[in-house]
Short mmCIF file of N, CA, C and O in Angstrom, two decimals:
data_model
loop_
_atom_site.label_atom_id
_atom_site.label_comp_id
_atom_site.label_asym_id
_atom_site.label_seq_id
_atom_site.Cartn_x
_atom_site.Cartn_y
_atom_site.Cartn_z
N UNK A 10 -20.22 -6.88 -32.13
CA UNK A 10 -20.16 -7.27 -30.75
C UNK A 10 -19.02 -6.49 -30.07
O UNK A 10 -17.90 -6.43 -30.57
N UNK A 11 -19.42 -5.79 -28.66
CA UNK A 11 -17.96 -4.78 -28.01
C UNK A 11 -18.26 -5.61 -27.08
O UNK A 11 -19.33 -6.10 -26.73
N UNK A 12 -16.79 -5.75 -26.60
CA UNK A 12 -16.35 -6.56 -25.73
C UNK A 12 -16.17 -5.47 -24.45
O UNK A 12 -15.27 -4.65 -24.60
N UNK A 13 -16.97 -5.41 -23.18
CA UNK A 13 -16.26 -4.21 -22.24
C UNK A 13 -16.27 -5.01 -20.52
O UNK A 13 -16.67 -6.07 -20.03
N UNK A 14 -15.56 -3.74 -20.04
CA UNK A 14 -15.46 -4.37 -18.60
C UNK A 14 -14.71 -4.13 -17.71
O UNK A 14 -13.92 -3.18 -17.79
N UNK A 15 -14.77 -4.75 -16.88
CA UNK A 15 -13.33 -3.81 -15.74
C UNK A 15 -12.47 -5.07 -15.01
O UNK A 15 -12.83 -6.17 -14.58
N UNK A 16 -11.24 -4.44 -15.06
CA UNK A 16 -10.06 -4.81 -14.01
C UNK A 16 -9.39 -4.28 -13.41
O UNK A 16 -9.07 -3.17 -13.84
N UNK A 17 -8.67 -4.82 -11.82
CA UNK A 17 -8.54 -4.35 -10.84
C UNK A 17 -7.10 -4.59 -10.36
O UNK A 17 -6.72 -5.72 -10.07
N UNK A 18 -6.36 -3.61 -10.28
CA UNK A 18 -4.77 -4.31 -9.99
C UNK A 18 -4.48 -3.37 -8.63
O UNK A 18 -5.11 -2.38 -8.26
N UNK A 19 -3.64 -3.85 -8.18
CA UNK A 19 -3.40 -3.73 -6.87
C UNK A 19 -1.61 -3.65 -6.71
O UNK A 19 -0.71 -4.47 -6.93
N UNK A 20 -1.62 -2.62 -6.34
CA UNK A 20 0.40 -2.09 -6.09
C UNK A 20 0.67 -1.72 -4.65
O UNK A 20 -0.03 -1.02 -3.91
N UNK A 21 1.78 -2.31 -4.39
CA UNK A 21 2.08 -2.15 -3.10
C UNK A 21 3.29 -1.27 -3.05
O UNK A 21 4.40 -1.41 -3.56
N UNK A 22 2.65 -0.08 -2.08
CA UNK A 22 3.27 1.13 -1.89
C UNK A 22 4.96 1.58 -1.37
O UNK A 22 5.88 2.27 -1.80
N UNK A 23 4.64 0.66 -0.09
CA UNK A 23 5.59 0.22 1.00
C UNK A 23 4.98 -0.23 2.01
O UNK A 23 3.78 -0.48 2.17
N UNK A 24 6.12 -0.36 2.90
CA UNK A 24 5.96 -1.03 3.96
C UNK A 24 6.28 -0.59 5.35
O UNK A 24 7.43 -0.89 5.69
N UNK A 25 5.51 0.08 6.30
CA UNK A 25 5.27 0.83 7.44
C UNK A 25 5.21 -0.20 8.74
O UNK A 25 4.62 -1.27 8.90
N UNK A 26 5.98 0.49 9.51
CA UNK A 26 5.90 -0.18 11.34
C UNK A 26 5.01 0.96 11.71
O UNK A 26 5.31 2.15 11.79
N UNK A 27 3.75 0.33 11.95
CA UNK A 27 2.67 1.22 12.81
C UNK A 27 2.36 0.48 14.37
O UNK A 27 2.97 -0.43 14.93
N UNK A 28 1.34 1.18 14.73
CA UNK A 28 0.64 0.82 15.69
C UNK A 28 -0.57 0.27 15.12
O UNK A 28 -1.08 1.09 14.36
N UNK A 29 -1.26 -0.86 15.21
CA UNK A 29 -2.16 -1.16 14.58
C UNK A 29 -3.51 -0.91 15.47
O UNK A 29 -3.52 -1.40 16.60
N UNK A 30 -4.85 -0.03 14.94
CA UNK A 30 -6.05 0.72 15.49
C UNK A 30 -6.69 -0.87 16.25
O UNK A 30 -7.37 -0.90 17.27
N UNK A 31 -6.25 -2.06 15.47
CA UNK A 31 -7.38 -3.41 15.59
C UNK A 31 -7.05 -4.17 16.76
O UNK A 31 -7.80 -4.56 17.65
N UNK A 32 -5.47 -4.36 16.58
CA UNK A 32 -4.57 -5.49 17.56
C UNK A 32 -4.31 -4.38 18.65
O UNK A 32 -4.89 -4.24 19.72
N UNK A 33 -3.58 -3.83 18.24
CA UNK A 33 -2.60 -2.67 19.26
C UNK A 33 -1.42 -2.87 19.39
O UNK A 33 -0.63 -2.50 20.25
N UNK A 34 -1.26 -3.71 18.13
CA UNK A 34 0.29 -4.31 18.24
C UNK A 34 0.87 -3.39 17.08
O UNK A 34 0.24 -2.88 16.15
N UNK A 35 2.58 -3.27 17.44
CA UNK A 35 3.40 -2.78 16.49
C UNK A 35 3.91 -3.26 15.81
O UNK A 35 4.99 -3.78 16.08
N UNK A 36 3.31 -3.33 14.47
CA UNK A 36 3.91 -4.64 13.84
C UNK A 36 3.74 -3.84 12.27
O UNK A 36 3.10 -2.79 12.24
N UNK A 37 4.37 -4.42 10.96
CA UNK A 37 4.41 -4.21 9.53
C UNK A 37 3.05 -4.02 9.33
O UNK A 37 2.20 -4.68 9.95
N UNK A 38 2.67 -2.82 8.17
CA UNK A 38 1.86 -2.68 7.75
C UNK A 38 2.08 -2.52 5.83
O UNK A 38 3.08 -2.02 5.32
N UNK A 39 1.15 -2.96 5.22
CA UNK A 39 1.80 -2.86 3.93
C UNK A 39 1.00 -1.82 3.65
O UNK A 39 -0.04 -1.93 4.30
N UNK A 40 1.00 -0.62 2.81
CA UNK A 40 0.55 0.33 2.29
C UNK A 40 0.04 -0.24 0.90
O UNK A 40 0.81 -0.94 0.25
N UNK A 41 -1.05 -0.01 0.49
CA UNK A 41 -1.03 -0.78 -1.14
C UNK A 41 -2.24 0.18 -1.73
O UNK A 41 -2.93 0.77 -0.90
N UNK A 42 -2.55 0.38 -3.28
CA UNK A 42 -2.95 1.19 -3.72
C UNK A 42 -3.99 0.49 -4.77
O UNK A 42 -3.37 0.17 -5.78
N UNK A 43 -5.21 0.18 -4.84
CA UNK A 43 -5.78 -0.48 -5.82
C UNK A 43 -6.78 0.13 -6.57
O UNK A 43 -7.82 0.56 -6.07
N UNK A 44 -6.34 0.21 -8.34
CA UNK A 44 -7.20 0.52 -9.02
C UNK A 44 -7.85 -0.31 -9.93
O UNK A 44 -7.35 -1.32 -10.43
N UNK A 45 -8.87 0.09 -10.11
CA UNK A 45 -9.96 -0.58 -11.26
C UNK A 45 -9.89 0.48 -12.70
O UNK A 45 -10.08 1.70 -12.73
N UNK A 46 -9.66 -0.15 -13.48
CA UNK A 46 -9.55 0.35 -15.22
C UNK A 46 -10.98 -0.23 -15.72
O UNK A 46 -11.74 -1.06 -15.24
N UNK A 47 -11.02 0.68 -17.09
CA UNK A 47 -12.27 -0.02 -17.61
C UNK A 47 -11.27 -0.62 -18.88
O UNK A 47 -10.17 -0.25 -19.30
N UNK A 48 -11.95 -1.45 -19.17
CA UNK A 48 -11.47 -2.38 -20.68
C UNK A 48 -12.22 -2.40 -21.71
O UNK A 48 -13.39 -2.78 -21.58
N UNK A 49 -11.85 -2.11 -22.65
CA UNK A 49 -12.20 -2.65 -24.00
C UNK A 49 -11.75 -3.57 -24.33
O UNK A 49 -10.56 -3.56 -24.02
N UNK A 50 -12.26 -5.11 -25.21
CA UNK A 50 -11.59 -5.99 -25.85
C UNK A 50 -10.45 -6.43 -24.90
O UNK A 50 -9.36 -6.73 -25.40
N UNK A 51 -10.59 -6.48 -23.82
CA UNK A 51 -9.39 -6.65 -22.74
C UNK A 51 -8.51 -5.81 -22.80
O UNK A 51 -7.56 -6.00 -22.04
N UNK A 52 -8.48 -4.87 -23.48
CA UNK A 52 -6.94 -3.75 -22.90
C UNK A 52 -7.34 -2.90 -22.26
O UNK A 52 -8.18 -2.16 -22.78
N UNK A 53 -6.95 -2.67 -20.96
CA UNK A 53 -7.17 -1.67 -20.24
C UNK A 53 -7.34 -0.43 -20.36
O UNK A 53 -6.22 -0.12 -19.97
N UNK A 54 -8.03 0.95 -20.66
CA UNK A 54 -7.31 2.06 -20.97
C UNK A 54 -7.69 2.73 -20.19
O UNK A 54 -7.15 3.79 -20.48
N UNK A 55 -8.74 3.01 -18.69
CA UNK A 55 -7.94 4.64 -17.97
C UNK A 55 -8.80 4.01 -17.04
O UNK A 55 -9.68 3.20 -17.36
N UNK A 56 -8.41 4.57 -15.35
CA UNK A 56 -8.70 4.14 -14.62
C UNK A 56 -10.06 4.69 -13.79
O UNK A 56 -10.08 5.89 -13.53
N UNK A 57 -11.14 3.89 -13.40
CA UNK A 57 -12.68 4.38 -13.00
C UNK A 57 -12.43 4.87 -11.50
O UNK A 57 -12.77 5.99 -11.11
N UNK A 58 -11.72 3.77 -10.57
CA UNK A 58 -11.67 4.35 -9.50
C UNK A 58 -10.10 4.10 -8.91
O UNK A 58 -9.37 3.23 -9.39
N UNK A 59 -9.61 5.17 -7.57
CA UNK A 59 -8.31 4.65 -6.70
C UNK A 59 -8.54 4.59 -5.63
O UNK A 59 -9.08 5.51 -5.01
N UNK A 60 -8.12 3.30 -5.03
CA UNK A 60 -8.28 3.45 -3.29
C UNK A 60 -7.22 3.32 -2.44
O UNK A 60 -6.36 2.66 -3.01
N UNK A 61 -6.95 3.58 -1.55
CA UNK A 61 -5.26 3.34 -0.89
C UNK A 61 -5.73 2.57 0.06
O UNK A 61 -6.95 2.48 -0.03
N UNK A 62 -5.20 1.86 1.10
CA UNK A 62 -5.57 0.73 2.29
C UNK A 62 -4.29 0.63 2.70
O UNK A 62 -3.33 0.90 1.98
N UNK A 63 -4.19 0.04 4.44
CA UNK A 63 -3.10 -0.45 4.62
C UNK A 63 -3.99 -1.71 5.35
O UNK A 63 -5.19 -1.73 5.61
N UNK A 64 -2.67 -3.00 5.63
CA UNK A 64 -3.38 -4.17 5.85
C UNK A 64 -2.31 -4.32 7.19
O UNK A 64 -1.17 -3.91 6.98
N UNK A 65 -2.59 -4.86 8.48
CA UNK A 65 -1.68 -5.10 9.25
C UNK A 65 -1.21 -6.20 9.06
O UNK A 65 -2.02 -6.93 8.50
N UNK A 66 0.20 -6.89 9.38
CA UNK A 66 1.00 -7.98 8.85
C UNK A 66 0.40 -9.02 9.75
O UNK A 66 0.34 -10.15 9.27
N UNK A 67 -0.11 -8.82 11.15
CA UNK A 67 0.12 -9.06 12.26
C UNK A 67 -1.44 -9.80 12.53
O UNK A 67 -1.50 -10.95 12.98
N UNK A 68 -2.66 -9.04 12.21
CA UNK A 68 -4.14 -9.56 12.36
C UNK A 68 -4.77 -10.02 11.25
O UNK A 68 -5.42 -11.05 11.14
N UNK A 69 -4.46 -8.90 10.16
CA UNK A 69 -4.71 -8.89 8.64
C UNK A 69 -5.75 -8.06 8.93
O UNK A 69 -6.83 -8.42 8.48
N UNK A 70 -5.71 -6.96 9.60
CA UNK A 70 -6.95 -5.67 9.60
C UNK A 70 -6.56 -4.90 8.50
O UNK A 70 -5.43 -4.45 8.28
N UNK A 71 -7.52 -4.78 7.85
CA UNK A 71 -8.07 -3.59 6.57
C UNK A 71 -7.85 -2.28 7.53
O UNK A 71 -7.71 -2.25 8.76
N UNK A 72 -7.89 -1.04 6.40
CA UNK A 72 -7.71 0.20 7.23
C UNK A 72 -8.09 1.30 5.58
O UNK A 72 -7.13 1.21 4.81
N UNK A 73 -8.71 1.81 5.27
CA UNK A 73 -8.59 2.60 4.38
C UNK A 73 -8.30 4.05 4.70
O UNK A 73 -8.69 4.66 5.69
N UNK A 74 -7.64 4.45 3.84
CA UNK A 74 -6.66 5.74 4.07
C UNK A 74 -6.96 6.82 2.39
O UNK A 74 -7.25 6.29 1.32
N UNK A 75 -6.83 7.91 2.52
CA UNK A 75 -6.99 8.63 1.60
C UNK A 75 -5.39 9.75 0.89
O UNK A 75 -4.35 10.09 1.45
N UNK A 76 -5.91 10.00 -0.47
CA UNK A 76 -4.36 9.85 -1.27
C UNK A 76 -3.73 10.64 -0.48
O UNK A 76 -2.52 10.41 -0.36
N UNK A 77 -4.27 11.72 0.25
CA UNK A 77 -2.91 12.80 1.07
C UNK A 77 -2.40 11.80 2.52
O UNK A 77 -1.27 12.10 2.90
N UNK A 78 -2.98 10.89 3.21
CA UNK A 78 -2.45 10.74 3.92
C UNK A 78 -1.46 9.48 3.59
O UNK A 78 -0.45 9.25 4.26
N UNK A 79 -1.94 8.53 2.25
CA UNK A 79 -1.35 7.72 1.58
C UNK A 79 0.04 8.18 1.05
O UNK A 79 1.01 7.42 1.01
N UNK A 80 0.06 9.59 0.61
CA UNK A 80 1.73 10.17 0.33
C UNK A 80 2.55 10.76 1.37
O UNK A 80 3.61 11.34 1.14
N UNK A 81 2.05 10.61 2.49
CA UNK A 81 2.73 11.04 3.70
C UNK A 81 3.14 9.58 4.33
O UNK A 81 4.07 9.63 5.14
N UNK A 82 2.75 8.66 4.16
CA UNK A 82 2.59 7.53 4.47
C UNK A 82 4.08 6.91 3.66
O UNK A 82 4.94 6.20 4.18
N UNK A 83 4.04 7.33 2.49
CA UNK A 83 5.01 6.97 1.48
C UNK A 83 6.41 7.89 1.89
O UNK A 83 7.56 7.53 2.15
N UNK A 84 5.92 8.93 1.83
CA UNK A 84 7.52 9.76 2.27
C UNK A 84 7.85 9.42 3.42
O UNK A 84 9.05 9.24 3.61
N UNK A 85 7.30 9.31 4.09
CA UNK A 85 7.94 8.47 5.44
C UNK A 85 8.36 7.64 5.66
O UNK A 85 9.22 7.59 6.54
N UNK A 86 7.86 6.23 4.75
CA UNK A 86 8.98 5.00 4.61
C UNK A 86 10.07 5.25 3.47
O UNK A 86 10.94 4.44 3.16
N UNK A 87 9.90 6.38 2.95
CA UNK A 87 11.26 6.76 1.96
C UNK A 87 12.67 7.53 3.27
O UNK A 87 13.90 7.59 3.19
N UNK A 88 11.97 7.86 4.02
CA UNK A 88 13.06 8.61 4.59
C UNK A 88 13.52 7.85 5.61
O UNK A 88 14.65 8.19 5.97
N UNK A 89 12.85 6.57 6.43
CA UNK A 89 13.55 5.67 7.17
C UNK A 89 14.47 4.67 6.69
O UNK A 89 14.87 4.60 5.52
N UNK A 90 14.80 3.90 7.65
CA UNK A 90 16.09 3.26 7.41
C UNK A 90 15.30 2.33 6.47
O UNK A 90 14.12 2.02 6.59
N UNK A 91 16.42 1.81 5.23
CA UNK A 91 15.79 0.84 4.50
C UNK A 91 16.23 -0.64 4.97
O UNK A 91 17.35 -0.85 5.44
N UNK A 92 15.12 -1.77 4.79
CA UNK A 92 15.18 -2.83 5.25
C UNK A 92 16.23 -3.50 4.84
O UNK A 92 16.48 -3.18 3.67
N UNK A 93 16.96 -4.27 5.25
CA UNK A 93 17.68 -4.97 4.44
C UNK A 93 18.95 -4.83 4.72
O UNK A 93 19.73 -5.74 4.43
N UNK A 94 19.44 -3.53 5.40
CA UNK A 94 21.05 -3.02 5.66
C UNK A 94 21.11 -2.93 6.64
O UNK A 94 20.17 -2.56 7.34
N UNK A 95 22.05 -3.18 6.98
CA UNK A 95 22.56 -3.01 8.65
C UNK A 95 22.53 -1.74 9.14
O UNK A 95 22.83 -0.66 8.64
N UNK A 96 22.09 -2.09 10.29
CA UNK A 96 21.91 -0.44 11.17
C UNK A 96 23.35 -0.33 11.99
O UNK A 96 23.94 -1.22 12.59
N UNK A 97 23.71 1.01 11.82
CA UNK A 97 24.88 1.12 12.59
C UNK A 97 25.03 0.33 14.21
O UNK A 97 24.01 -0.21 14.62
N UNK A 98 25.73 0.30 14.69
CA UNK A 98 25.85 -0.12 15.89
C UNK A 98 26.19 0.78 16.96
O UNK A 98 27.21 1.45 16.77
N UNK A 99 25.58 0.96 18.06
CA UNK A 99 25.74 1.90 19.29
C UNK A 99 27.00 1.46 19.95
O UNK A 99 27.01 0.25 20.19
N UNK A 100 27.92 2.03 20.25
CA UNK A 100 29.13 1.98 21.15
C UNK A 100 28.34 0.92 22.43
O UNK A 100 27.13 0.73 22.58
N UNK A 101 29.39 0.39 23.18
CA UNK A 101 29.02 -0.53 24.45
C UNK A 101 29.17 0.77 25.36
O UNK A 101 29.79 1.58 24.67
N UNK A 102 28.84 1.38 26.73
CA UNK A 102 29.41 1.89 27.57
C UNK A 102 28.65 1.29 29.03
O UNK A 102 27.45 1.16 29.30
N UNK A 103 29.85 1.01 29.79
CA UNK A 103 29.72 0.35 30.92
C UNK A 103 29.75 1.60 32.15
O UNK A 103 29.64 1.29 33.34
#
């Protein structure tokens, strides 16, 4: 008896301030990357398909995106400010 089959995991890329195509609002978008493996006996070993998507934070609109624009997508939230730290502060001028 072979045991076979598939599973599907899902990684989240980062996290993008877009314009969203659905709402039109500017709001978080999560970038996320989901593949399906085939299994034997339940261990996973190589993957059948990859899809990239972003989801808006804001409507929950789907958006599928492909791997070159998915790594441009990625270097771009690598090179902005990271969440979490304080942004400098602008001088007051009156």
């Amino acid at each position: 008896m072979i045991i076979f089959g598939t599973k599907g995991y899902l990684y989240q890329l980062a996290i993008l301030t877009l314009v969203c195509g659905q709402c039109h609002n500017p709001a978080a978008h999560t970038l996320r990357k989901r593949v399906t493996k085939f299994t034997l006996f339940f261990v996973p070993l190589f993957p059948i398909s990859t899809k990239y998507h972003t989801q808006c934070t804001f409507c929950g609109a789907e958006q599928k995106v492909g791997r070159e624009q998915a790594d441009q997508l990625r270097a771009q939230s690598a090179g902005g400010p990271a969440y979490g730290q304080p942004q400098q502060q602008q001088p007051y001028q009156s």
